Tab-separated table of C-alpha atoms in Angstrom:
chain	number	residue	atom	x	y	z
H	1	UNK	CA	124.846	23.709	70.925
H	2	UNK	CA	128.164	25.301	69.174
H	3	UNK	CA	125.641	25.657	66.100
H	4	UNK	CA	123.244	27.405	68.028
H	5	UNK	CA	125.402	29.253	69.850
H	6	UNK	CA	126.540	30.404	66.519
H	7	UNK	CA	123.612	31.636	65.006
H	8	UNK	CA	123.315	33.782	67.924
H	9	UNK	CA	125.732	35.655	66.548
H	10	UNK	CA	123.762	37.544	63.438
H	11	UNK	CA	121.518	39.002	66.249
H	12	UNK	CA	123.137	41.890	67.829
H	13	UNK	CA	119.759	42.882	69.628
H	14	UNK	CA	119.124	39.348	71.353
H	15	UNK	CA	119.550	39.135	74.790
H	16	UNK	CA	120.077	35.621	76.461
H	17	UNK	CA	119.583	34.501	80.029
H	18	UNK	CA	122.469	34.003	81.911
H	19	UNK	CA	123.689	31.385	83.796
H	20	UNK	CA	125.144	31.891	87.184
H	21	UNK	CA	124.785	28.991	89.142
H	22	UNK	CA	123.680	25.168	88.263
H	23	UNK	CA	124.472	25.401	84.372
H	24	UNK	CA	128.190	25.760	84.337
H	25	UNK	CA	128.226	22.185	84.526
H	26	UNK	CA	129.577	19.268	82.069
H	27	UNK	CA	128.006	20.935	79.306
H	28	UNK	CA	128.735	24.480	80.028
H	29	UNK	CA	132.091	23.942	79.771
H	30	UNK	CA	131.960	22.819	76.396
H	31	UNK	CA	129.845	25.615	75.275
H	32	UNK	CA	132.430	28.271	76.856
H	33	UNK	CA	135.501	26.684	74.529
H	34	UNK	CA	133.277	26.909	71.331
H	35	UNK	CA	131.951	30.257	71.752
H	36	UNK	CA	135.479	31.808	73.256
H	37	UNK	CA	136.818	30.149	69.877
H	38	UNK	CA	134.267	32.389	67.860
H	39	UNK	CA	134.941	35.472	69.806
H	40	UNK	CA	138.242	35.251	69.489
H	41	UNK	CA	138.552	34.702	66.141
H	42	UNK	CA	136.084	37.830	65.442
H	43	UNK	CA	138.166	39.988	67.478
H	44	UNK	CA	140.736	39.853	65.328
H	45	UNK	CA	138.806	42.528	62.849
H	46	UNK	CA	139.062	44.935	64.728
H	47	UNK	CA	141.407	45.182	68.030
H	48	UNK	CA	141.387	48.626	68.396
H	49	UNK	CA	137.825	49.202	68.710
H	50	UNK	CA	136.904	46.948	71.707
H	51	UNK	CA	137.835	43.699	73.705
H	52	UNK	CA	136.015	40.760	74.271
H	53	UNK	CA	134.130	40.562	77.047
H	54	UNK	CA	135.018	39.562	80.318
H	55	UNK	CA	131.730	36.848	80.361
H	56	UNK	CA	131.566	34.705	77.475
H	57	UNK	CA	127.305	34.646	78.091
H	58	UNK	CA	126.972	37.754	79.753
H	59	UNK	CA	125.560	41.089	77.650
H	60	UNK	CA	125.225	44.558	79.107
H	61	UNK	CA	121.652	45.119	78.914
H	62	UNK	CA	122.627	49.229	79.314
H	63	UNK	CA	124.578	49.370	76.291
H	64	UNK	CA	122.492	47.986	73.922
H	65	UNK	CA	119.121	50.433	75.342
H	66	UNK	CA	121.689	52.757	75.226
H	67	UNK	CA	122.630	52.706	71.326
H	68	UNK	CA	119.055	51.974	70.810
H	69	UNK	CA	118.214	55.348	71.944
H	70	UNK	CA	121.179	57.008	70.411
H	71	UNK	CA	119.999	55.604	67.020
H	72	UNK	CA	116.442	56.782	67.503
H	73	UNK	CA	117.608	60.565	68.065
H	74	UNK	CA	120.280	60.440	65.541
H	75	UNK	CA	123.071	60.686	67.785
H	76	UNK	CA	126.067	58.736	67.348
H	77	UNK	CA	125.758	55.609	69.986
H	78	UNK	CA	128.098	55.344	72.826
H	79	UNK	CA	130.744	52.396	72.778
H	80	UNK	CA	129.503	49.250	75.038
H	81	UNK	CA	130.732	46.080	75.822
H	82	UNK	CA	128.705	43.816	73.730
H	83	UNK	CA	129.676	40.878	71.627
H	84	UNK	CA	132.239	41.635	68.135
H	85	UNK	CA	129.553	40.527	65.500
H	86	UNK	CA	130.545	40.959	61.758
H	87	UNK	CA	127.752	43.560	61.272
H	88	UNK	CA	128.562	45.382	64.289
H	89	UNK	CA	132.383	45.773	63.290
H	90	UNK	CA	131.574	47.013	60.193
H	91	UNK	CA	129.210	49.883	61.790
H	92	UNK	CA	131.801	50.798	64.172
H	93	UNK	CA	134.678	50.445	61.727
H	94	UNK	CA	132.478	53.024	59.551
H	95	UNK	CA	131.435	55.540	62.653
H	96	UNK	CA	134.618	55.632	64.286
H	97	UNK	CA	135.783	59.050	63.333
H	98	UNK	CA	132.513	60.677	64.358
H	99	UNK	CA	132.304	62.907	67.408
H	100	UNK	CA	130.394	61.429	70.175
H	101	UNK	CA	127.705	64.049	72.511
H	102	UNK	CA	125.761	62.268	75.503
H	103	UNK	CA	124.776	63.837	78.551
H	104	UNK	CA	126.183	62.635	81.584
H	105	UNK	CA	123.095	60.878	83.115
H	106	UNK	CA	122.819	60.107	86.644
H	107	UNK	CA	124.627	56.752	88.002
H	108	UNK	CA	122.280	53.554	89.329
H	109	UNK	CA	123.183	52.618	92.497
H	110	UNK	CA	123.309	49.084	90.873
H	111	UNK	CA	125.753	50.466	87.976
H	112	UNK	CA	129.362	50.288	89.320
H	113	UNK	CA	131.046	53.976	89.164
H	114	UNK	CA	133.625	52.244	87.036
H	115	UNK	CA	131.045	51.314	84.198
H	116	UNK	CA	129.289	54.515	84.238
H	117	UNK	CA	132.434	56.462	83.111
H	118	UNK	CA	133.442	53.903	80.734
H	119	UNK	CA	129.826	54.455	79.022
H	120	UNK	CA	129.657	57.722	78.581
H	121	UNK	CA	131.484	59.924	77.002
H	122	UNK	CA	131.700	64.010	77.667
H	123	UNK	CA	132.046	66.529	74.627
H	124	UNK	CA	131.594	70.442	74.731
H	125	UNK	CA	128.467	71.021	72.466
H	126	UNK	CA	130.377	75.096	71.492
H	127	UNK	CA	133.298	72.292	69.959
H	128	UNK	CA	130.514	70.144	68.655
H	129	UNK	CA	128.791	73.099	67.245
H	130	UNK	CA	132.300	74.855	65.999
H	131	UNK	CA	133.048	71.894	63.536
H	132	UNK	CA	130.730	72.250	60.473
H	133	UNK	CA	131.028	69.051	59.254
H	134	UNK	CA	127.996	67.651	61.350
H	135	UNK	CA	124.905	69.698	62.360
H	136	UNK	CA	123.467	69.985	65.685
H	137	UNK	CA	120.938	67.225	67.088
H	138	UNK	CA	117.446	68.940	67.350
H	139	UNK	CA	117.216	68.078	71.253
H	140	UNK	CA	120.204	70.212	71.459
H	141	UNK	CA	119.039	73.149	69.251
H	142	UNK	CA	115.523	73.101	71.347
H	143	UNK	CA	117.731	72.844	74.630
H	144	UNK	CA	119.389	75.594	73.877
H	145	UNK	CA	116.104	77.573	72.321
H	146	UNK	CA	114.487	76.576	76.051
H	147	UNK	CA	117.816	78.161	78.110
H	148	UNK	CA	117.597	81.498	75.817
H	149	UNK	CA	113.698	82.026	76.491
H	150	UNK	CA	114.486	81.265	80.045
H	151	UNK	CA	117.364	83.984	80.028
H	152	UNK	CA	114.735	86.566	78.562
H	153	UNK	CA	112.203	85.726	80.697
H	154	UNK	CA	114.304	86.365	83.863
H	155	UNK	CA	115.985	89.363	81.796
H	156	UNK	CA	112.024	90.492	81.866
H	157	UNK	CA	111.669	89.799	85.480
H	158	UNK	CA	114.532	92.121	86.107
H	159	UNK	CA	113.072	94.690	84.276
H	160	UNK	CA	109.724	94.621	86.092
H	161	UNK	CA	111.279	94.808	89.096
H	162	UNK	CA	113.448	97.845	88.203
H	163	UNK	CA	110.393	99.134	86.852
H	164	UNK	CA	108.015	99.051	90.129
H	165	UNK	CA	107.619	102.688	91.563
H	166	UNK	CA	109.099	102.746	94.955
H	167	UNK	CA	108.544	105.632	97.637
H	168	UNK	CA	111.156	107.810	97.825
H	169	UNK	CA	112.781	109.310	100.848
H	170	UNK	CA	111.412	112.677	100.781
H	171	UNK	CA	113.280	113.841	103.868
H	172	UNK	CA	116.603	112.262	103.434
H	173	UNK	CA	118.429	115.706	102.057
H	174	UNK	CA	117.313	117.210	105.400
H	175	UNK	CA	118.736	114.818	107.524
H	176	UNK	CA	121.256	117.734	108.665
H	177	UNK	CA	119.400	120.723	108.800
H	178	UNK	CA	117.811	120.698	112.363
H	179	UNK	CA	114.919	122.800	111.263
H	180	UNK	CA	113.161	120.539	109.177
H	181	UNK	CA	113.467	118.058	112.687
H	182	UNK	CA	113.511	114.894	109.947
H	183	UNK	CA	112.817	112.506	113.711
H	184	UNK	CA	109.421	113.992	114.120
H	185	UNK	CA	108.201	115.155	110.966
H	186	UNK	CA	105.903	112.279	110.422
H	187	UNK	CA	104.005	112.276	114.294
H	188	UNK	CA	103.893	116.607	113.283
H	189	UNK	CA	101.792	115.356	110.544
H	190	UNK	CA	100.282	112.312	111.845
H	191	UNK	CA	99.104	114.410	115.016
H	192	UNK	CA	98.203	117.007	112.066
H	193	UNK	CA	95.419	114.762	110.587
H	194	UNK	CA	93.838	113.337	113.792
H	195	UNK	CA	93.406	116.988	114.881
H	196	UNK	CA	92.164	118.740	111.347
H	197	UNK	CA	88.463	117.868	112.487
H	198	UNK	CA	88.507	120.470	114.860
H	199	UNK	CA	89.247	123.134	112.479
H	200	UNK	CA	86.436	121.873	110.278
H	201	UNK	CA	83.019	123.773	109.997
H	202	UNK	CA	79.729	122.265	109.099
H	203	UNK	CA	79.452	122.797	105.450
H	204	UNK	CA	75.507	124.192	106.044
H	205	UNK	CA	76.285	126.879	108.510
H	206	UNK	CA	74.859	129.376	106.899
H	207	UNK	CA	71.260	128.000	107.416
H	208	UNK	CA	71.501	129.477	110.990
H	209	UNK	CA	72.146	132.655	109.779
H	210	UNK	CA	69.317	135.193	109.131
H	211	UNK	CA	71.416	138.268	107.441
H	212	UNK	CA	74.280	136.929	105.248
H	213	UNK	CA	74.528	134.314	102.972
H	214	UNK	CA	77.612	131.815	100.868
H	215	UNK	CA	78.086	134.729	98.367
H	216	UNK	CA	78.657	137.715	100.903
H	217	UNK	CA	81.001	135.501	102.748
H	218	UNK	CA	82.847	134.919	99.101
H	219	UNK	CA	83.032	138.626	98.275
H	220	UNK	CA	84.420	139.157	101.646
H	221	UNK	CA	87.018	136.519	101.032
H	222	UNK	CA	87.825	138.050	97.931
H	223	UNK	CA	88.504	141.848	99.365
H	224	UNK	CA	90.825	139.868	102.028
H	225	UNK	CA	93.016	138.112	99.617
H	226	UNK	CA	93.346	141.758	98.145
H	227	UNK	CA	94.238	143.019	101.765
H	228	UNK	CA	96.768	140.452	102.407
H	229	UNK	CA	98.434	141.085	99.189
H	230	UNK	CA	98.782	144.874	99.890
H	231	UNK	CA	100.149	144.133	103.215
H	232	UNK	CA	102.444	141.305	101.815
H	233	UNK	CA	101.939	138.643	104.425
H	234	UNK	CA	102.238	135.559	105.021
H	235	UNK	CA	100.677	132.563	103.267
H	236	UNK	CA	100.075	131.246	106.856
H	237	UNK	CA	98.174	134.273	107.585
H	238	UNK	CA	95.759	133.835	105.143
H	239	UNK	CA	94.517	130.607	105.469
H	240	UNK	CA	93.888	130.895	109.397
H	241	UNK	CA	91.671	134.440	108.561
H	242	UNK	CA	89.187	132.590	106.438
H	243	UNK	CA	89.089	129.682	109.002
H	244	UNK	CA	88.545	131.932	112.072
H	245	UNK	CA	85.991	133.901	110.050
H	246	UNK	CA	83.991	130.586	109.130
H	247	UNK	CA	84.329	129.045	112.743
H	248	UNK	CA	83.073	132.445	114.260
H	249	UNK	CA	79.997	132.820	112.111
H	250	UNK	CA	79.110	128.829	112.666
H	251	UNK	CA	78.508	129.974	116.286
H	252	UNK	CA	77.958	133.848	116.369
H	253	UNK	CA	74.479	135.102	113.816
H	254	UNK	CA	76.249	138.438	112.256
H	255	UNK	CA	74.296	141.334	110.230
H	256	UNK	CA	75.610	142.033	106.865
H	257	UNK	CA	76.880	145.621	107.983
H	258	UNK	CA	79.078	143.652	110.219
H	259	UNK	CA	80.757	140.671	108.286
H	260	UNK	CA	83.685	143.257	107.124
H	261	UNK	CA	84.416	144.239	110.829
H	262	UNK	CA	84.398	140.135	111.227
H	263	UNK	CA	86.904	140.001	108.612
H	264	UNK	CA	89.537	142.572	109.585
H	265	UNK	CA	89.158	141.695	112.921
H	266	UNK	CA	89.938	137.959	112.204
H	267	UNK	CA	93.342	139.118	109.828
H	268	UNK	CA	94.057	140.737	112.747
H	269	UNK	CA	94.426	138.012	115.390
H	270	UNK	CA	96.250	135.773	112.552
H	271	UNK	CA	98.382	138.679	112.196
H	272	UNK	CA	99.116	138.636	115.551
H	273	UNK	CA	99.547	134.435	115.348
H	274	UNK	CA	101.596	134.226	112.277
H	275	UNK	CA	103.635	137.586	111.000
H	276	UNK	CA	106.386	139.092	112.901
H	277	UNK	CA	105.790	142.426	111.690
H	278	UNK	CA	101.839	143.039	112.718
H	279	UNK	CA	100.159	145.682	111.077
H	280	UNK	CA	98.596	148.341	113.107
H	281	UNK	CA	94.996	148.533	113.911
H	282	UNK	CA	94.426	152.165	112.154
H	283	UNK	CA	95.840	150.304	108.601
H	284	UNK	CA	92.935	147.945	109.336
H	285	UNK	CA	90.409	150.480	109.702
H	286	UNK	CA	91.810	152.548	107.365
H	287	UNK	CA	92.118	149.604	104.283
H	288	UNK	CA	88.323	149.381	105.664
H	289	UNK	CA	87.308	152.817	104.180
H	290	UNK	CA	86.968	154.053	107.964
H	291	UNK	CA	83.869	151.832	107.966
H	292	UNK	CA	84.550	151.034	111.767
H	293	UNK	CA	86.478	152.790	114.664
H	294	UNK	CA	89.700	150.867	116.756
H	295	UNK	CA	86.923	150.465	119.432
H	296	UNK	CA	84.521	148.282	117.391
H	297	UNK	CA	87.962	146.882	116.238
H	298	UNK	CA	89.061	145.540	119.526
H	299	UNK	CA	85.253	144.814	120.961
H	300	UNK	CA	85.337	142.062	117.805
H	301	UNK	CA	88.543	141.003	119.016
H	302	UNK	CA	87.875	140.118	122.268
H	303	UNK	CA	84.306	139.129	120.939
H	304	UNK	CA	85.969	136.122	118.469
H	305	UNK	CA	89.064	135.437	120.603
H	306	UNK	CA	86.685	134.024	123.241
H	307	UNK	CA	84.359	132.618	121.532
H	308	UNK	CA	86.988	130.373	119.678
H	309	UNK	CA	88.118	129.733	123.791
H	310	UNK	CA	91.575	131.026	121.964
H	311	UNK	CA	92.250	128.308	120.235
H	312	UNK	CA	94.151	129.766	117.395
H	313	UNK	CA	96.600	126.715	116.711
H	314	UNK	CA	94.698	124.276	113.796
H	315	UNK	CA	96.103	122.542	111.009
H	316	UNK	CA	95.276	124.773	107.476
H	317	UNK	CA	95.762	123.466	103.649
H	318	UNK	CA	98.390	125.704	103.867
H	319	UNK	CA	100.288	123.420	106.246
H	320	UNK	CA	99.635	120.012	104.754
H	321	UNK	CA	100.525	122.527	101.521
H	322	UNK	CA	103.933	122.492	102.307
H	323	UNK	CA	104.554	119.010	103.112
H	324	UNK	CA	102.459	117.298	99.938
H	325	UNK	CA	104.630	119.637	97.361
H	326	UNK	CA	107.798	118.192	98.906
H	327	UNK	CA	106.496	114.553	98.102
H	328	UNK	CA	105.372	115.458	94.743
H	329	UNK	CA	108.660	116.691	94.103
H	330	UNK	CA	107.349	120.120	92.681
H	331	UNK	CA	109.176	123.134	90.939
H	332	UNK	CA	108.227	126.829	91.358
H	333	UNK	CA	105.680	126.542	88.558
H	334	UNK	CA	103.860	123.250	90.125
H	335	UNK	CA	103.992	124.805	93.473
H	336	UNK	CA	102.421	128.225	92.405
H	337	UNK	CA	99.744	126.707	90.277
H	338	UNK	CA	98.883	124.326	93.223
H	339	UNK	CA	98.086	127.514	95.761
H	340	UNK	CA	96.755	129.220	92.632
H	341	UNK	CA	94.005	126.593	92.508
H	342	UNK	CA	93.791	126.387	96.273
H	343	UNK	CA	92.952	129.701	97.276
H	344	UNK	CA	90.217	129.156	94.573
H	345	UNK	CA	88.657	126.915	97.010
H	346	UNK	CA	88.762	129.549	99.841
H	347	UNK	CA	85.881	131.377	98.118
H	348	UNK	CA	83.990	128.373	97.353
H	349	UNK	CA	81.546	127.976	100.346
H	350	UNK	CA	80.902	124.034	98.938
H	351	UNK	CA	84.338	123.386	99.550
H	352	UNK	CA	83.496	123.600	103.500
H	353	UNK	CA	82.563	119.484	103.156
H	354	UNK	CA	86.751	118.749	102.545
H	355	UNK	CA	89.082	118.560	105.532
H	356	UNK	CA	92.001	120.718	104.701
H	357	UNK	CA	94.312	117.883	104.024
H	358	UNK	CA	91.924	116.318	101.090
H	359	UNK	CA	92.017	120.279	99.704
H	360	UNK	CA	95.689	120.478	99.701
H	361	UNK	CA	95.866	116.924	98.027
H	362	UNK	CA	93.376	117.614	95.693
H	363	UNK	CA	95.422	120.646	94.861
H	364	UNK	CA	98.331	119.336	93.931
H	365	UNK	CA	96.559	116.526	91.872
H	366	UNK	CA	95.217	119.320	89.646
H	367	UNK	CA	97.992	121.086	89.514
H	368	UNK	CA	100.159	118.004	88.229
H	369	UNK	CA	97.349	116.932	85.445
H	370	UNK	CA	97.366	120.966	84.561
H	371	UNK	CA	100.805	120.578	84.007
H	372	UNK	CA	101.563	116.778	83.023
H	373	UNK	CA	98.453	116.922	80.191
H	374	UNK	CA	97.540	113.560	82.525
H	375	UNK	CA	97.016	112.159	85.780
H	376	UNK	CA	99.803	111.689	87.817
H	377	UNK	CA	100.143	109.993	91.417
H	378	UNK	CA	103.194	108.722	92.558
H	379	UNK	CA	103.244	106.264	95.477
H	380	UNK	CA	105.234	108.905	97.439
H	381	UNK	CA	102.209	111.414	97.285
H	382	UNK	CA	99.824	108.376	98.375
H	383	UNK	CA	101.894	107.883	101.193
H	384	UNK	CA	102.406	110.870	102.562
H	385	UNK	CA	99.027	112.116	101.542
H	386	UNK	CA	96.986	108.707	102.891
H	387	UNK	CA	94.694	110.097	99.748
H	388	UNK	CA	94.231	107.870	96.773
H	389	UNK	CA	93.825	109.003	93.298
H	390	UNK	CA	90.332	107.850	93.280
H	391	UNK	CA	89.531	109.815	96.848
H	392	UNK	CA	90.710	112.956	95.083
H	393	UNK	CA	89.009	113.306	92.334
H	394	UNK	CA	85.672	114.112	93.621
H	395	UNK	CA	87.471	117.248	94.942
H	396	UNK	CA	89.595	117.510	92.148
H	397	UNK	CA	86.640	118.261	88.903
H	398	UNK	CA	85.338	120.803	90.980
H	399	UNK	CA	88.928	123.001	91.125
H	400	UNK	CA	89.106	122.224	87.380
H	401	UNK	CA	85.731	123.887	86.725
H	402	UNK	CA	87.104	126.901	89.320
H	403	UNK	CA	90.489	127.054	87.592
H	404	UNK	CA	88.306	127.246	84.353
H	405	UNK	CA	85.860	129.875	85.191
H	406	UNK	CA	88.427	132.189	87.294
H	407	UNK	CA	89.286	134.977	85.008
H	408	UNK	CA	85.034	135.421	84.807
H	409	UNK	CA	82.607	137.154	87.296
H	410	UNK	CA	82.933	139.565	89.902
H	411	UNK	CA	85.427	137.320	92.321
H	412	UNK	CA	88.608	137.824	90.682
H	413	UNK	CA	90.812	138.472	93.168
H	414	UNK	CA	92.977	135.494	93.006
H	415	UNK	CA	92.909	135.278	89.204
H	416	UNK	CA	94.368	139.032	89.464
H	417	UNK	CA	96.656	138.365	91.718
H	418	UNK	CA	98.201	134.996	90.337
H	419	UNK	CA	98.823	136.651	86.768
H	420	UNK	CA	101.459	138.714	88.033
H	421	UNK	CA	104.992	137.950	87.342
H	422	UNK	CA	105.328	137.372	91.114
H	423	UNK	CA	103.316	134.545	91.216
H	424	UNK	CA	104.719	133.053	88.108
H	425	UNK	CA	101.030	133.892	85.856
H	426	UNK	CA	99.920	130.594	86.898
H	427	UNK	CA	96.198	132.046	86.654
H	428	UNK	CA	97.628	131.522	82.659
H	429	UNK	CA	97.809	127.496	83.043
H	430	UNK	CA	95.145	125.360	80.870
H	431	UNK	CA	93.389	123.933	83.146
H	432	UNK	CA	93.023	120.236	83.268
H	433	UNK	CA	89.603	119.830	81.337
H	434	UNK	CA	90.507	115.995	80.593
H	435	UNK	CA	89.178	115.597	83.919
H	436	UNK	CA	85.708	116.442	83.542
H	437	UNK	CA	85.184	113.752	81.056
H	438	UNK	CA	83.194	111.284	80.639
H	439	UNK	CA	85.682	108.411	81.130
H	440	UNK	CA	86.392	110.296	84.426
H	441	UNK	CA	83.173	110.661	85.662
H	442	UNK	CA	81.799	108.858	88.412
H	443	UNK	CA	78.146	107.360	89.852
């Protein structure tokens, strides 16, 4: 047995069965005096390195799987208690002075907490990496490669995040001026678009008349935007005289000698809605070319005022206007090219089939590509508009072919009056003809 037992010893790898109860008999305690001898006399090689072990037949089946693996990745193996062999004396007589780098891996339940510190050993890898003599393990270079593409990615993330368009708070600078009541801005323009129907005309109305037609109403249109001009009104003015004149003659059949009476007569009662200062009835009739007297001035008055049961307060572009430029965040030159293009549309008897609010989005759409040299949307304008970029551009190629054509013809009243220094010359703009292309078209 002590001869076997010895031969044992040129096998660092072998594992042998242990005995724990039945074997330590007569002969096991012969076999624990021979092989103590050995180990102690092997011990003496090197006393420094490690003691014997505590079990003469007993070999920690962690330790060795443990420098197994450390020898397979090139790492230096951690110190276990395992038999003094010749050959293992002399590699850890050689390997001493080498820095040791494990991972602290998680404890067995079986593993006393004692053992588990007394196997591993902890090492910064930045001191590991900071002395040159040795290079870095490849599972720690590819660890660390894996932590920096992790870092990016999130770094990536981040910027996406940063990068989403939010909606912005259009009214939070008014918070403190009582006149722009921030509380109830958004039912004003909520109630706004439920009730824009009703100052909506049927875009064929002019089927059921007998004596005028789309392009006298247009040249009517045309002389009024020169009126109100003279006069210097309001923009609010404006708007409401072409919709009382269209919602009158959807109801009342007029003859062509009498549109222009219809006209004044309907700047007249939005005078009377809108301005402080309203001018007098003989300015009318005298702007007019004394085509009418102040009685068939005030017959027409009372004529329309009843027929529209006096219902004079309807939502215009002009008032969802005012409300889309603050979400776009316009300047002076955005805002003037948007009712520049606008107005356009007030001549435009095809425009009748969009609701004021789609006009005044459709507007400002226009006016941004005109300006921009592309399209432009923000989420704030979506929100506050409830008009995507796809519902506007239906609307929006047709003020692009008006902007483009507005200088030409006999209706150019609003060109002439939007190239004045007033207005900015926004009649001057390019229009936006990237629009009417064929990438933008649609079935």
């Amino acid at each position: 047995m002590a001869k076997t037992a010895g031969s044992d010893e040129n096998y660092p790898g072998l594992i042998r069965p242990s005995n724990t109860r039945g074997d330590m008999g007569a002969r096991g305690g012969k076999l624990t005096e021979s092989i103590g001898q050995n180990r102690r006399a092997l011990s003496t090689i090197n006393r420094n390195v490690i003691g014997p072990p505590p079990y003469p037949r007993v070999v920690h089946k962690r330790g060795v799987l443990a420098e197994h693996n450390a020898t397979a990745a090139n790492i230096p193996p951690i110190p276990v208690h395992r038999p003094i062999t010749r050959k293992f004396a002399a590699q850890m007589a050689s390997k001493q002075d080498q820095p040791l780098i494990q991972e602290k891996k998680p404890v067995v339940n079986s593993v006393p907490k004692a053992s588990a510190s007394e196997d591993c050993v902890i090492i910064d890898v930045e001191d590991y990496k900071s002395n040159g003599d040795y290079p870095v393990p490849m599972s720690v270079q590819h660890t660390e490669a894996m932590l920096e593409e992790i870092d990016r990615m999130d770094a990536e993330f981040e910027m996406e995040d940063i990068a989403v368009e939010q909606v912005v708070d259009i009214d939070s600078v008014d918070k403190n001026n009582p006149l722009a009541v921030v509380e109830y801005i958004d039912d004003l323009y909520a109630y706004y678009k439920r009730t824009e129907i009703s100052s909506c005309v049927p875009s064929n109305y002019m089927a059921q008349q007998f004596d005028i037609n789309e392009r006298m109403r247009g040249i009517l249109i045309d002389w009024l935007i020169e009126v109100h001009y003279k006069f210097e009104l309001m923009d609010e003015t404006l708007y409401l005289t072409v919709n009382l004149i269209d919602r009158f003659l959807t109801t009342v059949s007029v003859v062509r000698k009498k549109l222009q009476l219809v006209g004044v007569t309907a700047m007249l009662l939005a005078c009377k809605y809108e301005e402080v200062s309203v001018p007098v009835v003989e300015d009318l009739i005298l702007i007019s070319d004394r085509a009418y007297s102040r009685n068939d001035v005030l017959e027409m008055e009372s004529l329309m005022i009843n027929t529209l049961q006096f219902n004079l307060s309807v939502p215009t572009a002009y008032v969802f206007m005012r409300r889309f430029l603050k979400a776009a965040e316009s300047n002076k030159k955005l805002e003037l090219l948007s009712f520049f293009i606008v107005e356009l549309c007030l001549l435009e008897y095809e425009m009748l089939r969009f609701p004021p609010s789609l006009l005044a989005a459709a507007a400002i759409f226009t006016a941004q590509c005109s300006v921009n040299g592309f399209k432009k949307w923000t989420k704030t304008c979506e929100r506050h508009t409830n008009y995507t970029e796809d519902q506007l551009l239906e609307c929006s190629k047709l003020m692009v072919t008006f902007h483009q054509k507005a200088g030409t013809g006999k209706l150019t009243g609003v060109h002439r009056k939007y190239s004045t220094s007033k207005y900015g010359y926004a009649a001057k703009s390019q229009p936006a003809l990237f629009l009417l292309d064929a990438t933008f078209q649609q079935d």
